[in-house]
Tab-separated table of C-alpha atoms and ligand atoms in Angstrom:
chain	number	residue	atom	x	y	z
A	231	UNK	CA	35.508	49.482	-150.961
A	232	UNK	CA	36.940	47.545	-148.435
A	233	UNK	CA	37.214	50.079	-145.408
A	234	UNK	CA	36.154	47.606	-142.637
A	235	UNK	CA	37.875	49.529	-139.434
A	236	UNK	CA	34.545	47.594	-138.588
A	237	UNK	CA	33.446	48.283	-135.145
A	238	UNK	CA	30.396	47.473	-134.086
A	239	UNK	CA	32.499	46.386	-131.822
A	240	UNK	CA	34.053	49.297	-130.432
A	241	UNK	CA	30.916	51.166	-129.953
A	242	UNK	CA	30.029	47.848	-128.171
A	243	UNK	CA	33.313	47.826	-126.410
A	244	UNK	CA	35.019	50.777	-126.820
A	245	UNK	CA	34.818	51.908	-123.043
A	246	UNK	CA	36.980	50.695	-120.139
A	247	UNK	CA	35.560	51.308	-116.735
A	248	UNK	CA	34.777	49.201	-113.301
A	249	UNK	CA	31.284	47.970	-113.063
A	250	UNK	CA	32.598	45.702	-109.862
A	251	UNK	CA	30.833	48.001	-107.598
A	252	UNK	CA	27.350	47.804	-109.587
A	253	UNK	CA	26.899	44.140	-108.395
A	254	UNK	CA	26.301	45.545	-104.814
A	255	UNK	CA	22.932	44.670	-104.261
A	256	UNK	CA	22.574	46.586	-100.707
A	257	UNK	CA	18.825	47.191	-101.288
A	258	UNK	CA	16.049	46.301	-103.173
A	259	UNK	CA	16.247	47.081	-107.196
A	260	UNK	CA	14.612	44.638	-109.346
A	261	UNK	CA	16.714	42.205	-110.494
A	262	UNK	CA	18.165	42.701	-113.607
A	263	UNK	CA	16.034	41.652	-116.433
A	264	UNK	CA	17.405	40.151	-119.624
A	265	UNK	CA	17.019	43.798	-121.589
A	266	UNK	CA	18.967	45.409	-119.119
A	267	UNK	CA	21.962	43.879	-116.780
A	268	UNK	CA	22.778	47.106	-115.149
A	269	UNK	CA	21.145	47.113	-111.681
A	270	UNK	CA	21.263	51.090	-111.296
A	271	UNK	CA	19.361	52.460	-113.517
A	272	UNK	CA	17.292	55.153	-111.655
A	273	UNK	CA	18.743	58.469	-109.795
A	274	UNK	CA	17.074	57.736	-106.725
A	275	UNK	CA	18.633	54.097	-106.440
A	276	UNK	CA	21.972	55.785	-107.474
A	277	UNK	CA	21.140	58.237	-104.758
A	278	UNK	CA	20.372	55.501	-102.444
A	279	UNK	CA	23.671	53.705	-103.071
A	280	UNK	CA	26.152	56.662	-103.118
A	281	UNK	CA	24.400	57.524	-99.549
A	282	UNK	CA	25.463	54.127	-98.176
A	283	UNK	CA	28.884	53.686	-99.946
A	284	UNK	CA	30.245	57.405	-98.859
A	285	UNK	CA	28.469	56.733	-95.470
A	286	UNK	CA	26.342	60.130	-95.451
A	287	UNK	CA	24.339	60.624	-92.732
A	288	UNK	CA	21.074	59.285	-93.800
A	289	UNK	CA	18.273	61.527	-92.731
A	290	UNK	CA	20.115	63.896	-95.199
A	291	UNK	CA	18.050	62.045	-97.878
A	292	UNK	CA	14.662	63.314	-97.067
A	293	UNK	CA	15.741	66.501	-95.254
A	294	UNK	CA	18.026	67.355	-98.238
A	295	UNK	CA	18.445	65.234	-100.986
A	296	UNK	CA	14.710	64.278	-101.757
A	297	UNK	CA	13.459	67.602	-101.660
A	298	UNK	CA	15.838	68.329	-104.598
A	299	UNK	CA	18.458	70.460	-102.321
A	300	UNK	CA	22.185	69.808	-103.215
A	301	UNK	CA	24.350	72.275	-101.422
A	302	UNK	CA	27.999	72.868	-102.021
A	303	UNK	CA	29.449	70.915	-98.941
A	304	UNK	CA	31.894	68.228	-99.173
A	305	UNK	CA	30.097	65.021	-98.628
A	306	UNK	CA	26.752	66.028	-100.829
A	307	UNK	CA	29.554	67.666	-103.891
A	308	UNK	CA	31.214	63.735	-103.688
A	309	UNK	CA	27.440	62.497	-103.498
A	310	UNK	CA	26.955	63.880	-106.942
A	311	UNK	CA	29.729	62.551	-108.325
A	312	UNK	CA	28.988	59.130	-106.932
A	313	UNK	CA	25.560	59.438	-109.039
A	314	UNK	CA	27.142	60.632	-111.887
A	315	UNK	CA	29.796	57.730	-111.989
A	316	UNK	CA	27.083	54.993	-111.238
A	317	UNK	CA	24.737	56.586	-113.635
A	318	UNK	CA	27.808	56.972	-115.966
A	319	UNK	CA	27.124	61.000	-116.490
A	320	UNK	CA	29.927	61.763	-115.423
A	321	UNK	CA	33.634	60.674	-115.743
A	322	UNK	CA	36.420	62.105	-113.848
A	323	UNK	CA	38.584	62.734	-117.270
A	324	UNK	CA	36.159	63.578	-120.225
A	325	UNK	CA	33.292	65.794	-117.291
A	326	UNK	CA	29.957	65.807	-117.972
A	327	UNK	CA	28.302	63.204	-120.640
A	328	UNK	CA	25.650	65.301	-121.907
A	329	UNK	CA	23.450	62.884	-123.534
A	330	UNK	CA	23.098	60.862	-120.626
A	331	UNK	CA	22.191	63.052	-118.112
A	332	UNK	CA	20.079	64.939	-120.451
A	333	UNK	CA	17.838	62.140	-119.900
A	334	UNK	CA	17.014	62.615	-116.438
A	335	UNK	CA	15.534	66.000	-116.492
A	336	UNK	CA	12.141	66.839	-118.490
A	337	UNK	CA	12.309	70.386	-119.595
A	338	UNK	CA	8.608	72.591	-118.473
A	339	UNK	CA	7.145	73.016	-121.643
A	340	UNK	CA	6.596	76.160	-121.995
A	341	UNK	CA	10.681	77.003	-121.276
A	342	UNK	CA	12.213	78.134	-124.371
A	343	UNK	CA	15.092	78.869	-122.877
A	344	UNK	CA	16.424	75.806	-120.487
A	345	UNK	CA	19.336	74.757	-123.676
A	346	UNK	CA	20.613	78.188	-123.319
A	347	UNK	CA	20.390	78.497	-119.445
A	348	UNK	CA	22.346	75.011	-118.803
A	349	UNK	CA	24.714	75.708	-121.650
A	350	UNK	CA	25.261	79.097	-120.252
A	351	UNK	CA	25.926	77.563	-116.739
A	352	UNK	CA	28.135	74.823	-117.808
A	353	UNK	CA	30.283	77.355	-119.688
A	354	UNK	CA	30.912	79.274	-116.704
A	355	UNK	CA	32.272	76.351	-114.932
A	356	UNK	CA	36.232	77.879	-114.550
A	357	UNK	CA	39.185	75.404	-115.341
A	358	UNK	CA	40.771	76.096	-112.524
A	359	UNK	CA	38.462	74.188	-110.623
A	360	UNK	CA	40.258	71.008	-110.706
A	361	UNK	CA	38.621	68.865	-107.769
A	362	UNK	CA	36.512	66.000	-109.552
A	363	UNK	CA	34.008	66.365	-106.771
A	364	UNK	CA	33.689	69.961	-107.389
A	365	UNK	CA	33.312	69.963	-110.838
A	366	UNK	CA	31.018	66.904	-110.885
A	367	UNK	CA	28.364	68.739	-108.899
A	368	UNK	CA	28.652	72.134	-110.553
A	369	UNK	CA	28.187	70.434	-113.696
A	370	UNK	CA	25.387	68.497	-112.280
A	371	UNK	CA	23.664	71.702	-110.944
A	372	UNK	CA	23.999	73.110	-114.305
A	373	UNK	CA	21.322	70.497	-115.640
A	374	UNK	CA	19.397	69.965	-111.818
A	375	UNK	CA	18.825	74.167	-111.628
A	376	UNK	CA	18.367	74.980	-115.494
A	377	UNK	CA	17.396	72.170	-117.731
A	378	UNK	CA	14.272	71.023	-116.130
A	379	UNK	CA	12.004	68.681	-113.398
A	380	UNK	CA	13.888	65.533	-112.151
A	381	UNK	CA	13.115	62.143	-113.701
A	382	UNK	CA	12.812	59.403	-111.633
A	383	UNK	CA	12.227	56.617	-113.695
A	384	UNK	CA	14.383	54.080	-114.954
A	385	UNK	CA	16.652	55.354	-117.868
A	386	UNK	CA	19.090	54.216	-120.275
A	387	UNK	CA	22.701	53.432	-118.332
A	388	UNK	CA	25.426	53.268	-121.430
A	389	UNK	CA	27.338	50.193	-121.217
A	390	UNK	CA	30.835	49.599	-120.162
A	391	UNK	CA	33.388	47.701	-122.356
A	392	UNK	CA	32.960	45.208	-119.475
A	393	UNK	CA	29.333	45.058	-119.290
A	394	UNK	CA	29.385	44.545	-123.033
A	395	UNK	CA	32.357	41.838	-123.119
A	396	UNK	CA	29.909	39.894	-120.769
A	397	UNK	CA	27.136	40.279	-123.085
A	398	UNK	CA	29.275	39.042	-125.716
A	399	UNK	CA	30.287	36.098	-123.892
A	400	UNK	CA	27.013	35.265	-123.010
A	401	UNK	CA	25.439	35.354	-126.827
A	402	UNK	CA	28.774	33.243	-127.571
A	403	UNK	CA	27.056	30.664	-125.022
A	404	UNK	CA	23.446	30.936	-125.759
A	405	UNK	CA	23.884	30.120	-129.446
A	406	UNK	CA	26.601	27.520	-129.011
A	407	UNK	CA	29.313	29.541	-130.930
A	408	UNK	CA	32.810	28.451	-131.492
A	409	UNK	CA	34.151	30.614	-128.716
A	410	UNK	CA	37.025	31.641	-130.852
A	411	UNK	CA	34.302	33.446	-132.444
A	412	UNK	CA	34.647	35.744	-129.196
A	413	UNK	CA	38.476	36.805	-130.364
A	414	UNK	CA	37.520	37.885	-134.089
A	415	UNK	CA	34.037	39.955	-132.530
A	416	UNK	CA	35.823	41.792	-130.040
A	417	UNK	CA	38.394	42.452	-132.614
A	418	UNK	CA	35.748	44.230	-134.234
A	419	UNK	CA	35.138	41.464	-136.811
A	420	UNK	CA	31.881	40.929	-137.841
A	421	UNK	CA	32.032	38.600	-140.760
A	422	UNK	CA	28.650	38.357	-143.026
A	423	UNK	CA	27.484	34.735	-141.807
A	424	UNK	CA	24.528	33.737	-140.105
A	425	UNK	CA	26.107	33.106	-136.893
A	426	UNK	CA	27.280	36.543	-136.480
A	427	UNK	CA	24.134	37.905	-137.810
A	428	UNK	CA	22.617	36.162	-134.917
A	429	UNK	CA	25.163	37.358	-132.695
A	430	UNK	CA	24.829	40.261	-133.588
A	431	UNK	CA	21.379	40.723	-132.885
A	432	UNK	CA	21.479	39.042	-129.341
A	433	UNK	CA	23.968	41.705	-128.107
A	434	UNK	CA	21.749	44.615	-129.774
A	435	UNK	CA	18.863	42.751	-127.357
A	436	UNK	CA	20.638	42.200	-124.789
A	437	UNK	CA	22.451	45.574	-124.544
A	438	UNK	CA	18.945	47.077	-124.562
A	439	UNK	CA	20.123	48.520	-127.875
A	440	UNK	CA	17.886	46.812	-130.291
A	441	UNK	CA	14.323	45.294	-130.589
A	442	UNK	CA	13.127	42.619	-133.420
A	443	UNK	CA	10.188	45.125	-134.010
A	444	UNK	CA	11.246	48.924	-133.514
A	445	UNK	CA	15.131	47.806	-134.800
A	446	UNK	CA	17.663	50.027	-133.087
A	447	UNK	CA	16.946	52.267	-130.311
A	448	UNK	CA	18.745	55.843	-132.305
A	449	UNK	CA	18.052	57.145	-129.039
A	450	UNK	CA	20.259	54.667	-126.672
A	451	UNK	CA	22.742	54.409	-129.643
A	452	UNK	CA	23.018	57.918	-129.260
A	453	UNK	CA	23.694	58.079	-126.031
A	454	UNK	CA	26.166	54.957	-126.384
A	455	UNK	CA	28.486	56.516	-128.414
A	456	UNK	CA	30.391	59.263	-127.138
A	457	UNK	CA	32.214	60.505	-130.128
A	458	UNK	CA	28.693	61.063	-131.785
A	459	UNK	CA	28.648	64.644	-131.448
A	460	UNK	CA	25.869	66.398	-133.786
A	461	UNK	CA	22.761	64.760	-132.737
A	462	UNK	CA	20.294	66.516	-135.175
A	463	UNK	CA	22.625	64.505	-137.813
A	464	UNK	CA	23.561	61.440	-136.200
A	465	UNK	CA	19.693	60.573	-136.159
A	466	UNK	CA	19.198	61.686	-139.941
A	467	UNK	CA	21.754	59.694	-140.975
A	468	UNK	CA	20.955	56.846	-139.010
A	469	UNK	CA	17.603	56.866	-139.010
A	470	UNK	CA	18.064	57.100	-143.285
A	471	UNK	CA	20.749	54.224	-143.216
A	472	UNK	CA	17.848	51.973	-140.495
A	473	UNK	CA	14.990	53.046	-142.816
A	474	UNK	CA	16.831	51.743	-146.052
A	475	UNK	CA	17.529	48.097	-144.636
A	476	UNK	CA	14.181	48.234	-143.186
A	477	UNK	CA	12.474	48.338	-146.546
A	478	UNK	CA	13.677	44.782	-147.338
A	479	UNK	CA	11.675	41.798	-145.872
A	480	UNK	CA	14.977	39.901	-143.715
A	481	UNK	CA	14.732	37.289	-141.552
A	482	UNK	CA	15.362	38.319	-137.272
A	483	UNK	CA	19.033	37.485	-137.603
A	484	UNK	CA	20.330	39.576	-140.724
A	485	UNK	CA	17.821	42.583	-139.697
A	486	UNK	CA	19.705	43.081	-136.610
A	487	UNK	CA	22.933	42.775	-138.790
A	488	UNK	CA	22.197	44.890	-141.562
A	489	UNK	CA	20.457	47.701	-139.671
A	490	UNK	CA	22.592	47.128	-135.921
A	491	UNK	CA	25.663	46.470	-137.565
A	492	UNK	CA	25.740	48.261	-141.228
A	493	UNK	CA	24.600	51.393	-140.162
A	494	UNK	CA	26.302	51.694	-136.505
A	495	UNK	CA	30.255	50.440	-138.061
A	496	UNK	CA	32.577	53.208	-136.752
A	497	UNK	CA	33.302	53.841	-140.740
A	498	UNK	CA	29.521	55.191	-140.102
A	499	UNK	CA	29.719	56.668	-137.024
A	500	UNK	CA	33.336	58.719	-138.255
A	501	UNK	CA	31.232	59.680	-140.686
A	502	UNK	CA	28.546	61.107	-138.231
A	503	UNK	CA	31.351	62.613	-136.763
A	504	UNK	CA	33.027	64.213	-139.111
A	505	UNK	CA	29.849	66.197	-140.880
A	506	UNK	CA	29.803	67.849	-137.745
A	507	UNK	CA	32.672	69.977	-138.764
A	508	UNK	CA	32.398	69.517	-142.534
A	509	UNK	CA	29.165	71.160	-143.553
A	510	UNK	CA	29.388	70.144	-147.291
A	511	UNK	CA	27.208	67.137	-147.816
A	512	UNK	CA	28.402	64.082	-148.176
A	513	UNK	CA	26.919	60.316	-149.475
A	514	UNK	CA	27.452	57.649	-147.204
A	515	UNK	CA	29.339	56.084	-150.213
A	516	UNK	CA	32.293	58.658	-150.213
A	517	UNK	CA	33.974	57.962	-146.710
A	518	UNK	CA	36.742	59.808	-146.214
A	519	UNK	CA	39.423	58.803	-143.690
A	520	UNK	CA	40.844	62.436	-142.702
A	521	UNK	CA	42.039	63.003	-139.456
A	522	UNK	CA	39.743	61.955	-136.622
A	523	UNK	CA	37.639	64.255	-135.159
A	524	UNK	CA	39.069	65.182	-131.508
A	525	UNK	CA	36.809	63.096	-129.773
A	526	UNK	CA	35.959	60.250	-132.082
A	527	UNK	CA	36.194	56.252	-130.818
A	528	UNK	CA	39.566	55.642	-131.073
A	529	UNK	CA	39.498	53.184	-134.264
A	530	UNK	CA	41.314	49.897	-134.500
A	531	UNK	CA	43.349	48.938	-137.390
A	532	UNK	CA	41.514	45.853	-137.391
A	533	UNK	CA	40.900	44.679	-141.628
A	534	UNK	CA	38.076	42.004	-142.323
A	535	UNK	CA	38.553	40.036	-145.500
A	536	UNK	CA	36.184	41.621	-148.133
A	537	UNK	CA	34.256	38.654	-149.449
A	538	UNK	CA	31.122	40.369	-150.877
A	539	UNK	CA	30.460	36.930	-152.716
A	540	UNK	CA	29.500	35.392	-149.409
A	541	UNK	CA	26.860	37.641	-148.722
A	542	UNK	CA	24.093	35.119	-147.140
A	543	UNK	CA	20.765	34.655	-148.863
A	544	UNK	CA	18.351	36.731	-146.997
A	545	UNK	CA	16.007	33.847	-146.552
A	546	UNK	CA	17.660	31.900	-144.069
A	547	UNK	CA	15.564	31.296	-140.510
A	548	UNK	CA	16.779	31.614	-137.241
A	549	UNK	CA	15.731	27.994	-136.743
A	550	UNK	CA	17.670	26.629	-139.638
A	551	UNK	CA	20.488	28.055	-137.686
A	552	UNK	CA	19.855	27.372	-134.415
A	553	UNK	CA	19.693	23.588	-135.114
A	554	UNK	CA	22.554	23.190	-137.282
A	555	UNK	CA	24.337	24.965	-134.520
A	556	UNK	CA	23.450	22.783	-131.843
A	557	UNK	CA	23.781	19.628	-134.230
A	558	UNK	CA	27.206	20.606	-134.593
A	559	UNK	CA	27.825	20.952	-130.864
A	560	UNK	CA	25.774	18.074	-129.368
B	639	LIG	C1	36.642	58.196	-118.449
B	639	LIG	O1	37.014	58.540	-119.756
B	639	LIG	C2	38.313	58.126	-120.113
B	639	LIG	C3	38.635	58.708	-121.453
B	639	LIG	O2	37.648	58.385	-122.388
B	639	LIG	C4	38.391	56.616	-120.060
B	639	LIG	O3	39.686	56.185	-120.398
B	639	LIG	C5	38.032	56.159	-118.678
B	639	LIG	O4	38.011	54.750	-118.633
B	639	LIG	C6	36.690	56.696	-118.251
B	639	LIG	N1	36.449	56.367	-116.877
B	639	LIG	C7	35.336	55.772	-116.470
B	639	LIG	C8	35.236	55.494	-115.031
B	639	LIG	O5	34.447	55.489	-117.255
B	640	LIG	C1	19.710	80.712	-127.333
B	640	LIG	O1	21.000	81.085	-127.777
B	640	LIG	C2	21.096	81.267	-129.163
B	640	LIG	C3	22.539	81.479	-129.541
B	640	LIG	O2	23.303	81.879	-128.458
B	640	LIG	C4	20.198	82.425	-129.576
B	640	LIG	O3	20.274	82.608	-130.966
B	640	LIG	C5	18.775	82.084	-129.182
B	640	LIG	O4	17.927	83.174	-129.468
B	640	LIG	C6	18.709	81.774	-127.714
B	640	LIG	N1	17.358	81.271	-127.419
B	640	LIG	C7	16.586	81.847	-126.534
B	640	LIG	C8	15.214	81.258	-126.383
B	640	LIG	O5	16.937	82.784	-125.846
B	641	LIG	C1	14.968	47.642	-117.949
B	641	LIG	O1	14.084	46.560	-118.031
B	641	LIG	C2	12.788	46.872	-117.625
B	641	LIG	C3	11.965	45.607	-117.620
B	641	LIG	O2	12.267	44.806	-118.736
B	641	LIG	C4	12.226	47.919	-118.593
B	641	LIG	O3	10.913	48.260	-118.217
B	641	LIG	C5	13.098	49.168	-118.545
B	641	LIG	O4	12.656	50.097	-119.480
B	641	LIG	C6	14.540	48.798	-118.825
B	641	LIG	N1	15.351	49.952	-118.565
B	641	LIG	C7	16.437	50.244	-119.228
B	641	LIG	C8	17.134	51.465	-118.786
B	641	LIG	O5	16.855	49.563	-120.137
C-alpha cells in the first residue's frame, strides 16, 4: 500500500509560530543544551520574562505572583497569556493546549476529582469572552485553581515549525548531507536509506523527542502533536507499533527510523485520530482515508516513490555511514 502522505515531517514541522522572542536571554537560564534548544522551559523563567517584556511592576512577583496569586487585572490577565505563549499552552486561535499545560501541575493524590473540577471550569468559560488576555488566564486558572500544585521544574516546550526547520538544518550539517536532502525532508519525504535513517534519528535527539535507549518519548510525542486527541489510545497504539520494531536487534540509525518515523507518519497519527470517533477496532493495516478529523495535522499531498525493494539491510553501522559520508564530501 503505498499511502505515504508521510509526515514525520509535519508533526516535526507542522506548526508556524515566532520563536524570535525566545532568543532573549535577559537573565540567567542555562544555556541551551543539545537535547533541548528552547531556552524557556520552566514557568518561573516564563514568569520572569513576561514580567520584564510587559514591564510589570516587579515586586508584584513575590508579593503576587510567587505566592501563587493571579488576580483578574489587566496587566497580571496579559501576564498569563505571555506564559502561556512562551510556554506554548496557549495560542490565541486554537485556546488552551491541554497536554502541555497539563504538565505543569501535579494533581494531590488523594484528589479524585481535579479532571472533573478543571474540565468543569474550562467548560464554563462563555464564548462571548473574546479578549485573548481574558480567556488565556481564565483558562489558565482553570488548571492553576483545580488541577493541582504548581511544577516548577523544567518541562517539555513543543517545538515550533521553526525550531524544528533549524533542527533539520542542523542534522543536514552535522552528517554532511546533500542539502537538497533538506527540500525532500521537509516535504515530508523520508526515503528508506541510511542517511535519512540517520537523519532521522538526530532530529528525534535533538528535538528531545527520542533517546538511543528508551526510543521515543510517547509522552513528548504526545504532547507534540496537537491533532492527537484520545490519549489513552494514542499511547496503546504507539506504544504497540514502538514495542513491535523494538523486538528486532537494529542498528542506532534504522531504530530511530523504524520506531520515530514508522510509527509517528501522519498515516499513523490519522489513524490515532480517527479511532477517537470510530470505536470499531481497527488494524493498523486497514487505513482508511475518510474525512479528517476536525482537528487533525493538516496533511500534505506529498507521494514518496514506493520502493519496498530498497529496504536497507538492518546491519549497517552508523560508522559505515558516517565515513562514506564524509569521504564523499571531503
Ligand atoms: C495558533 O494556532 C493556529 C492554528 O493552528 C496557528 O496557525 C498559529 O500559528 C498558532 N499561533 C502560534 C503563536 O503558535
Ligand atoms: C467525573 O465525571 C464523570 C462524568 O461526568 C463521572 O462519571 C465521574 O463519576 C466523575 N468523577 C468523580 C470523581 O466525581
Ligand atoms: C533540557 O536539558 C536538560 C539538560 O540536558 C535536561 O535535564 C532537561 O530535562 C531538558 N528539558 C527538556 C524540557 O527537554
Amino acid at each position: 500500500m503505498c499511502s505515504n502522505r508521510s509526515a514525520f515531517g509535519l508533526l516535526l514541522l507542522a506548526w508556524l509560530a515566532s520563536v524570535t522572542i525566545l532568543s532573549v536571554e535577559a537573565y540567567s537560564t542555562p544555556p541551551p543544551t543539545t537535547s533541548n534548544c528552547t531556552a524557556i522551559s520552566t514557568f518561573d523563567a516564563a514568569l520572569q520574562e513576561c514580567v520584564i517584556q510587559l514591564g510589570i511592576a516587579p515586586e508584584r512577583l513575590d508579593q503576587e505572583y510567587n505566592l501563587l496569586l493571579y488576580p483578574a487585572d489587566r496587566d497580571t490577565m496579559c501576564l498569563v497569556r505571555c506564559i502561556g505563549v512562551l510556554l506554548r499552552f496557549w495560542n490565541d486561535t486554537t485556546g488552551l493546549r491541554e497536554a502541555t499545560i497539563r504538565q505543569y501541575y501535579e494533581p494531590a493524590p488523594e484528589d479524585q476529582d481535579y479532571q472533573n473540577r478543571t474540565r468543569s471550569c474550562l467548560a464554563a468559560l462563555e464564548p462571548s469572552v473574546t479578549d485573548v488576555c481574558e480567556r488565556a488566564h481564565r483558562s489558565f486558572l482553570c488548571y492553576h485553581q483545580h488541577y493541582g500544585y504548581l511544577r516548577r521544574t523544567d518541562r517539555y516546550v513543543p517545538k515550533t515549525p521553526l525550531e524544528m526547520k533549524q533542527i533539520q538544518q542542523d542534522c543536514v550539517d552535522v552528517y554532511g548531507l546533500d542539502p537538497a536532502r533538506l527540500n525532500h525532508y521537509q516535504d515530508g519525504q523520508f526515503p528508506d536509506d541510511p542517511e535519512t535513517q540517520c537523519f532521522v534519528r538526530c532530529v528525534g535527539l535533538r528535538a528531545g523527542l527520542y533517546t538511543d535507549r528508551d526510543g521515543p518519548n510517547i509522552d513528548r510525542m504526545y504532547i507534540q502533536c496537537e491533532s492527537c486527541a484520545d490519549e489513552t489510545l494514542f499511547r496503546a497504539k504507539a506504544g504497540e507499533c514502538i514495542a513491535a520494531q523494538r523486538r528486532h536487534k537494529l542498528s542506532k540509525c534504522t531504530a530511530a527510523y523504524r520506531t520515530l518515523y514508522h510509527c509517528f507518519r501522519d498515516d499513523q497519527l490519522d489513524l490515532y485520530a480517527s479511532l477517537t470517533t470510530a470505536a470499531a477496532a481497527v488494524t493498523t493495516t486497514t487505513t482508511t482515508k475518510k474525512s479528517t478529523p476536525p482537528n487533525a495535522i493538516p496533511a500534505l499531498s506529498v507521494r514518496k516513490p514506493c520502493d519496498r525493494a530498497k529496504l536497507s539491510p538492518d546491519a549497517w553501522q552508523l560508522e559505515i555511514i558516517l565515513e562514506g559520508l564524509y569521504n564523499r564530501k571531503h
